[in-house]
Amino acid sequence: MTRVFSGVKPTGHLTLGNYLGAMRQWAAEDQHRSDALFCVVDLHALTVDHDPARVRRLSRQAASLLLAAGLDPELCTVFVQSHVDEHARLSYVLECVATDGEMRRMIQYKEKAARERERGGSVRLSLLTYPVLMAADILAYGTDDVPVGNDQTQHVELARDLAVRFNQRYGHTFVVPRATNPTVAARVMNLQEPASKMGKSDDVGPGIVYLLDEPDVVRKKVMRAVTDSGREVVYDPGARPGLANLLDILAACTDGEPAELAGAYDSYGALKKDTAEAVVEVLRPVRKRHKELCADAGYVEGVLRKGAEKARGMARPTVDAAYRAIGLLPPVNAAR
């Protein structure tokens, strides 16, 4: 079986984009066909100004939603990043292999740093180096496939480059991973700003459908989605991004094809109504299961504890091998 690793960052409430672009595939396919690990990458949430209590709260919520989306701890490993020390251990070693130029070329760093400066804030060093931590997340487990959205592919490419460079310099240590992208709804866009992805950092955005939104809230957001000029319903992401986004969402919810679905509608209103109902139905079982899990906090904590123990055992041999390969002495008690 191939090894799969992916994760979610607890910087905001998880969205329809997270579910359709990643979580649903993890549950329906990846955990069944591979040795899969899915992680709440809470260390990545510390790269910008944050409320510690909120990070903890969102981390617990993200873990519950991963389970509510269908991840089965009997089939895959679900855990929290900071519960496994090997992530941080390996990150520093990989920083000693990465270059400053590689970090500064990262598109997300450029965008996020620019936004921080516009707000008058300072840019944390961790914002520059977090792609190396992401590489450590991946490489620690001998990962073969990393299912990610298109916007994260550059980071997987960095992980590949670092693995190859380390192996060439210090001896074969890491599996060289590859990014895999969903074919439908790989990047769900903001309903009000279809040029931007449906991110989770804006807690009150009217263009963002959250997994825990009530059905009437979902309907209102979809019905108010921005569309484009013209009356004909056609699938043209370049010229009609708002319309294409609705068709992508409907297709992902109904297992259809966006271009074929477009031909079934002669008005934007009808398309919006059907899309809203499709989203409500797709999220209904997730919200129901999440409510059940919230009433059984001990179960979720147990899953995370066992998941961290299993992940630690999987990662430690690779990280220890990397420490030896790069020239670090083993602990004294291990050398005797």
Short mmCIF file of C-alpha atoms in Angstrom, two decimals:
data_model
loop_
_atom_site.label_atom_id
_atom_site.label_comp_id
_atom_site.label_asym_id
_atom_site.label_seq_id
_atom_site.Cartn_x
_atom_site.Cartn_y
_atom_site.Cartn_z
CA MET A 1 0.00 0.00 0.00
CA THR A 2 1.14 3.53 -0.70
CA ARG A 3 1.58 5.97 2.20
CA VAL A 4 -0.63 9.08 2.10
CA PHE A 5 -0.30 12.17 4.32
CA SER A 6 -2.35 15.34 4.39
CA GLY A 7 -3.73 17.78 6.93
CA VAL A 8 -5.86 20.78 7.80
CA LYS A 9 -4.71 23.99 9.48
CA PRO A 10 -6.84 25.28 12.39
CA THR A 11 -6.74 28.95 11.44
CA GLY A 12 -10.50 29.18 10.94
CA HIS A 13 -13.66 27.10 10.72
CA LEU A 14 -13.46 24.41 8.03
CA THR A 15 -15.32 25.20 4.84
CA LEU A 16 -17.15 23.61 1.96
CA GLY A 17 -13.92 24.05 0.01
CA ASN A 18 -12.01 21.97 2.55
CA TYR A 19 -14.65 19.25 2.35
CA LEU A 20 -15.20 19.04 -1.41
CA GLY A 21 -11.56 19.68 -2.28
CA ALA A 22 -9.97 17.30 0.20
CA MET A 23 -11.77 15.76 3.18
CA ARG A 24 -14.43 13.88 1.23
CA GLN A 25 -11.82 12.21 -0.97
CA TRP A 26 -9.77 11.29 2.09
CA ALA A 27 -12.77 9.48 3.55
CA ALA A 28 -14.15 7.94 0.38
CA GLU A 29 -10.91 6.87 -1.27
CA ASP A 30 -7.57 7.56 0.37
CA GLN A 31 -8.13 5.82 3.72
CA HIS A 32 -9.28 2.67 1.89
CA ARG A 33 -6.58 2.43 -0.76
CA SER A 34 -3.52 3.44 1.26
CA ASP A 35 -1.76 3.59 4.59
CA ALA A 36 -3.10 7.07 5.34
CA LEU A 37 -2.32 9.71 7.94
CA PHE A 38 -4.44 12.85 8.41
CA CYS A 39 -3.27 15.56 10.72
CA VAL A 40 -4.47 18.79 12.33
CA VAL A 41 -1.39 20.88 11.59
CA ASP A 42 -1.68 23.21 14.56
CA LEU A 43 1.96 24.36 14.51
CA HIS A 44 1.25 26.01 11.17
CA ALA A 45 -1.44 28.14 12.83
CA LEU A 46 1.25 29.94 14.85
CA THR A 47 2.86 31.65 11.85
CA VAL A 48 0.59 34.71 12.17
CA ASP A 49 -0.92 36.66 15.06
CA HIS A 50 -3.41 34.40 16.82
CA ASP A 51 -5.47 33.84 19.96
CA PRO A 52 -4.08 30.73 21.76
CA ALA A 53 -7.49 29.72 23.12
CA ARG A 54 -9.00 29.98 19.66
CA VAL A 55 -6.27 27.81 18.11
CA ARG A 56 -6.95 25.12 20.73
CA ARG A 57 -10.70 25.35 20.15
CA LEU A 58 -10.38 25.19 16.36
CA SER A 59 -7.91 22.31 16.60
CA ARG A 60 -10.43 20.24 18.55
CA GLN A 61 -13.18 21.22 16.14
CA ALA A 62 -11.05 20.31 13.11
CA ALA A 63 -10.26 16.89 14.56
CA SER A 64 -13.97 16.26 15.23
CA LEU A 65 -14.88 17.36 11.71
CA LEU A 66 -12.30 15.04 10.17
CA LEU A 67 -14.01 12.17 11.95
CA ALA A 68 -17.46 13.52 11.11
CA ALA A 69 -16.48 13.64 7.44
CA GLY A 70 -15.94 9.90 7.52
CA LEU A 71 -12.34 9.27 8.52
CA ASP A 72 -12.24 5.96 10.39
CA PRO A 73 -9.46 5.54 12.99
CA GLU A 74 -9.60 1.80 12.29
CA LEU A 75 -8.57 2.51 8.69
CA CYS A 76 -6.30 5.57 9.00
CA THR A 77 -4.30 7.57 11.53
CA VAL A 78 -5.83 10.83 12.78
CA PHE A 79 -3.71 13.00 15.07
CA VAL A 80 -2.55 16.50 15.99
CA GLN A 81 0.81 17.68 14.66
CA SER A 82 2.14 19.17 17.90
CA HIS A 83 1.53 15.85 19.70
CA VAL A 84 4.31 14.25 17.64
CA ASP A 85 7.72 15.82 18.36
CA GLU A 86 9.27 14.36 15.22
CA HIS A 87 7.71 17.09 13.08
CA ALA A 88 9.65 19.84 14.83
CA ARG A 89 12.79 17.70 15.13
CA LEU A 90 12.92 17.08 11.40
CA SER A 91 11.95 20.62 10.47
CA TYR A 92 15.22 22.09 11.79
CA VAL A 93 17.31 19.48 10.00
CA LEU A 94 15.54 20.32 6.73
CA GLU A 95 16.08 24.05 7.34
CA CYS A 96 19.78 23.17 7.19
CA VAL A 97 19.19 21.78 3.69
CA ALA A 98 16.79 24.41 2.33
CA THR A 99 17.92 27.83 1.06
CA ASP A 100 16.73 31.36 1.77
CA GLY A 101 15.94 31.87 -1.92
CA GLU A 102 13.64 28.85 -2.01
CA MET A 103 11.65 30.16 0.93
CA ARG A 104 11.25 33.65 -0.47
CA ARG A 105 10.02 32.33 -3.81
CA MET A 106 7.04 30.62 -2.17
CA ILE A 107 3.89 32.24 -3.56
CA GLN A 108 1.92 31.96 -0.33
CA TYR A 109 4.73 33.61 1.62
CA LYS A 110 4.76 36.55 -0.77
CA GLU A 111 0.99 36.96 -0.54
CA LYS A 112 0.68 36.54 3.23
CA ALA A 113 3.72 38.72 3.98
CA ALA A 114 2.31 41.48 1.78
CA ARG A 115 -1.02 41.36 3.64
CA GLU A 116 0.72 41.51 7.01
CA ARG A 117 2.75 44.54 5.95
CA GLU A 118 -0.37 46.26 4.61
CA ARG A 119 -1.96 45.86 8.02
CA GLY A 120 1.13 47.36 9.63
CA GLY A 121 2.09 44.10 11.31
CA SER A 122 5.46 42.40 11.46
CA VAL A 123 6.14 39.22 9.51
CA ARG A 124 7.12 36.29 11.69
CA LEU A 125 10.13 34.21 10.72
CA SER A 126 7.94 31.10 10.93
CA LEU A 127 5.83 32.44 8.05
CA LEU A 128 8.95 32.29 5.89
CA THR A 129 10.07 28.86 7.05
CA TYR A 130 6.77 27.02 7.47
CA PRO A 131 7.04 25.31 4.06
CA VAL A 132 10.04 23.46 5.53
CA LEU A 133 7.87 22.33 8.45
CA MET A 134 5.31 21.17 5.89
CA ALA A 135 8.07 19.22 4.14
CA ALA A 136 8.97 17.65 7.48
CA ASP A 137 5.31 16.70 8.00
CA ILE A 138 5.42 14.82 4.71
CA LEU A 139 8.91 13.31 4.73
CA ALA A 140 8.82 12.03 8.31
CA TYR A 141 6.36 9.32 7.31
CA GLY A 142 7.89 8.08 4.07
CA THR A 143 4.93 9.56 2.26
CA ASP A 144 4.26 8.54 -1.34
CA ASP A 145 1.19 10.67 -2.16
CA VAL A 146 0.14 14.05 -0.78
CA PRO A 147 -3.46 14.93 -1.76
CA VAL A 148 -3.55 18.73 -1.83
CA GLY A 149 -5.31 21.59 -3.56
CA ASN A 150 -3.61 23.31 -6.47
CA ASP A 151 -2.45 26.18 -4.23
CA GLN A 152 -0.36 23.78 -2.11
CA THR A 153 1.37 21.94 -4.95
CA GLN A 154 4.40 24.27 -4.76
CA HIS A 155 4.99 23.19 -1.16
CA VAL A 156 4.96 19.52 -2.11
CA GLU A 157 7.47 20.32 -4.84
CA LEU A 158 9.70 21.84 -2.16
CA ALA A 159 9.40 18.64 -0.12
CA ARG A 160 10.47 16.68 -3.19
CA ASP A 161 13.46 18.95 -3.77
CA LEU A 162 14.59 18.73 -0.15
CA ALA A 163 14.23 14.94 -0.11
CA VAL A 164 16.31 14.56 -3.27
CA ARG A 165 18.96 17.03 -2.06
CA PHE A 166 19.24 15.36 1.36
CA ASN A 167 19.46 11.90 -0.19
CA GLN A 168 22.21 13.01 -2.58
CA ARG A 169 24.28 14.75 0.10
CA TYR A 170 23.88 12.45 3.08
CA GLY A 171 22.67 9.10 1.75
CA HIS A 172 19.25 7.77 0.91
CA THR A 173 16.92 8.60 3.80
CA PHE A 174 13.63 9.94 2.45
CA VAL A 175 10.95 8.74 0.06
CA VAL A 176 10.40 11.38 -2.63
CA PRO A 177 6.68 12.25 -2.46
CA ARG A 178 4.31 13.39 -5.18
CA ALA A 179 1.31 15.71 -5.10
CA THR A 180 -2.09 14.40 -6.15
CA ASN A 181 -4.95 16.79 -6.97
CA PRO A 182 -8.70 16.04 -7.02
CA THR A 183 -10.17 16.35 -10.51
CA VAL A 184 -13.44 18.07 -9.51
CA ALA A 185 -13.74 21.05 -7.15
CA ALA A 186 -10.04 20.94 -6.38
CA ARG A 187 -10.33 24.63 -5.57
CA VAL A 188 -13.76 25.89 -4.55
CA MET A 189 -13.91 29.65 -4.91
CA ASN A 190 -15.41 32.35 -2.70
CA LEU A 191 -19.08 32.88 -3.59
CA GLN A 192 -18.67 36.67 -3.42
CA GLU A 193 -15.15 36.86 -4.87
CA PRO A 194 -14.85 34.03 -7.41
CA ALA A 195 -11.26 35.01 -8.21
CA SER A 196 -10.27 33.97 -4.66
CA LYS A 197 -10.47 30.52 -3.11
CA MET A 198 -12.95 29.78 -0.35
CA GLY A 199 -10.53 30.25 2.53
CA LYS A 200 -11.32 29.69 6.19
CA SER A 201 -9.55 32.67 7.78
CA ASP A 202 -12.49 35.09 7.38
CA ASP A 203 -15.00 34.07 10.03
CA VAL A 204 -17.84 36.27 8.79
CA GLY A 205 -17.38 36.13 5.05
CA PRO A 206 -20.72 35.94 3.19
CA GLY A 207 -18.97 34.13 0.36
CA ILE A 208 -17.76 31.28 2.56
CA VAL A 209 -19.88 28.24 3.39
CA TYR A 210 -18.72 26.64 6.62
CA LEU A 211 -19.28 22.97 7.36
CA LEU A 212 -21.25 23.81 10.50
CA ASP A 213 -23.45 26.50 8.92
CA GLU A 214 -27.16 25.94 9.48
CA PRO A 215 -29.07 24.91 6.30
CA ASP A 216 -30.84 28.27 6.00
CA VAL A 217 -27.50 30.07 6.25
CA VAL A 218 -26.10 27.87 3.49
CA ARG A 219 -29.08 28.59 1.26
CA LYS A 220 -28.80 32.34 1.82
CA LYS A 221 -25.08 32.40 0.99
CA VAL A 222 -25.50 30.36 -2.19
CA MET A 223 -28.53 32.32 -3.39
CA ARG A 224 -26.56 35.55 -2.96
CA ALA A 225 -23.53 34.23 -4.85
CA VAL A 226 -21.98 36.57 -7.39
CA THR A 227 -22.65 35.56 -10.99
CA ASP A 228 -21.55 37.14 -14.25
CA SER A 229 -23.01 39.30 -16.97
CA GLY A 230 -25.14 37.57 -19.58
CA ARG A 231 -28.15 35.29 -19.31
CA GLU A 232 -27.01 32.00 -20.80
CA VAL A 233 -25.86 29.35 -18.35
CA VAL A 234 -22.53 28.10 -19.70
CA TYR A 235 -19.43 26.63 -18.12
CA ASP A 236 -16.55 29.00 -18.88
CA PRO A 237 -14.18 29.42 -15.88
CA GLY A 238 -12.14 32.06 -17.67
CA ALA A 239 -14.91 34.38 -18.81
CA ARG A 240 -17.65 33.44 -16.30
CA PRO A 241 -15.85 32.53 -13.03
CA GLY A 242 -18.82 33.09 -10.72
CA LEU A 243 -21.10 30.86 -12.75
CA ALA A 244 -18.36 28.25 -13.20
CA ASN A 245 -17.83 28.13 -9.44
CA LEU A 246 -21.52 27.32 -8.84
CA LEU A 247 -21.40 24.61 -11.50
CA ASP A 248 -18.21 23.17 -9.99
CA ILE A 249 -19.84 23.02 -6.57
CA LEU A 250 -23.03 21.44 -7.92
CA ALA A 251 -21.00 18.92 -9.90
CA ALA A 252 -18.96 17.97 -6.84
CA CYS A 253 -22.10 17.54 -4.74
CA THR A 254 -23.97 15.45 -7.33
CA ASP A 255 -21.11 13.58 -9.05
CA GLY A 256 -21.89 15.38 -12.29
CA GLU A 257 -19.89 17.21 -14.93
CA PRO A 258 -19.97 21.04 -14.81
CA ALA A 259 -20.32 21.55 -18.56
CA GLU A 260 -23.13 18.99 -18.84
CA LEU A 261 -24.97 20.45 -15.86
CA ALA A 262 -24.89 23.91 -17.43
CA GLY A 263 -27.06 22.70 -20.28
CA ALA A 264 -29.86 21.75 -17.88
CA TYR A 265 -30.46 25.35 -16.74
CA ASP A 266 -31.92 28.40 -18.42
CA SER A 267 -31.64 30.75 -15.45
CA TYR A 268 -29.17 31.62 -12.72
CA GLY A 269 -31.90 31.40 -10.08
CA ALA A 270 -32.70 27.78 -10.78
CA LEU A 271 -29.02 26.88 -10.74
CA LYS A 272 -28.49 28.63 -7.42
CA LYS A 273 -31.49 26.94 -5.86
CA ASP A 274 -30.37 23.46 -6.89
CA THR A 275 -26.78 24.18 -5.84
CA ALA A 276 -27.91 25.40 -2.43
CA GLU A 277 -30.01 22.29 -1.82
CA ALA A 278 -27.21 20.02 -3.02
CA VAL A 279 -24.77 21.64 -0.58
CA VAL A 280 -27.26 21.37 2.30
CA GLU A 281 -27.72 17.65 1.63
CA VAL A 282 -24.00 16.97 1.30
CA LEU A 283 -23.27 18.67 4.62
CA ARG A 284 -26.24 17.22 6.51
CA PRO A 285 -24.56 13.94 7.61
CA VAL A 286 -21.34 15.78 8.50
CA ARG A 287 -23.18 18.19 10.79
CA LYS A 288 -25.17 15.33 12.35
CA ARG A 289 -22.08 13.25 13.09
CA HIS A 290 -20.19 16.28 14.41
CA LYS A 291 -22.99 16.94 16.90
CA GLU A 292 -22.73 13.35 18.11
CA LEU A 293 -18.96 13.61 18.51
CA CYS A 294 -19.27 16.85 20.49
CA ALA A 295 -21.37 14.93 22.99
CA ASP A 296 -18.60 12.31 23.33
CA ALA A 297 -15.40 14.33 23.82
CA GLY A 298 -13.66 11.33 25.39
CA TYR A 299 -13.93 9.38 22.15
CA VAL A 300 -12.27 12.14 20.11
CA GLU A 301 -9.50 12.53 22.69
CA GLY A 302 -8.90 8.81 22.62
CA VAL A 303 -8.64 8.80 18.82
CA LEU A 304 -6.10 11.62 18.92
CA ARG A 305 -4.05 9.98 21.68
CA LYS A 306 -3.86 6.65 19.86
CA GLY A 307 -3.25 8.41 16.56
CA ALA A 308 -0.31 10.36 17.97
CA GLU A 309 1.20 7.20 19.46
CA LYS A 310 0.95 5.42 16.13
CA ALA A 311 2.26 8.40 14.16
CA ARG A 312 5.18 8.80 16.55
CA GLY A 313 6.18 5.21 16.06
CA MET A 314 6.01 5.58 12.29
CA ALA A 315 7.99 8.83 12.12
CA ARG A 316 10.73 8.26 14.68
CA PRO A 317 12.84 5.74 12.71
CA THR A 318 13.01 8.06 9.69
CA VAL A 319 13.80 11.16 11.75
CA ASP A 320 16.45 9.29 13.76
CA ALA A 321 17.98 8.11 10.49
CA ALA A 322 18.04 11.70 9.19
CA TYR A 323 19.81 12.84 12.38
CA ARG A 324 22.47 10.17 11.96
CA ALA A 325 22.89 10.84 8.25
CA ILE A 326 23.44 14.59 8.66
CA GLY A 327 26.08 14.05 11.34
CA LEU A 328 24.39 14.31 14.73
CA LEU A 329 25.50 12.05 17.58
CA PRO A 330 22.89 9.62 18.87
CA PRO A 331 21.75 10.12 22.49
CA VAL A 332 24.25 8.65 24.98
CA ASN A 333 21.78 6.14 26.40
CA ALA A 334 21.08 4.84 22.87
CA ALA A 335 24.79 4.48 22.12
CA ARG A 336 25.53 2.20 25.08
#
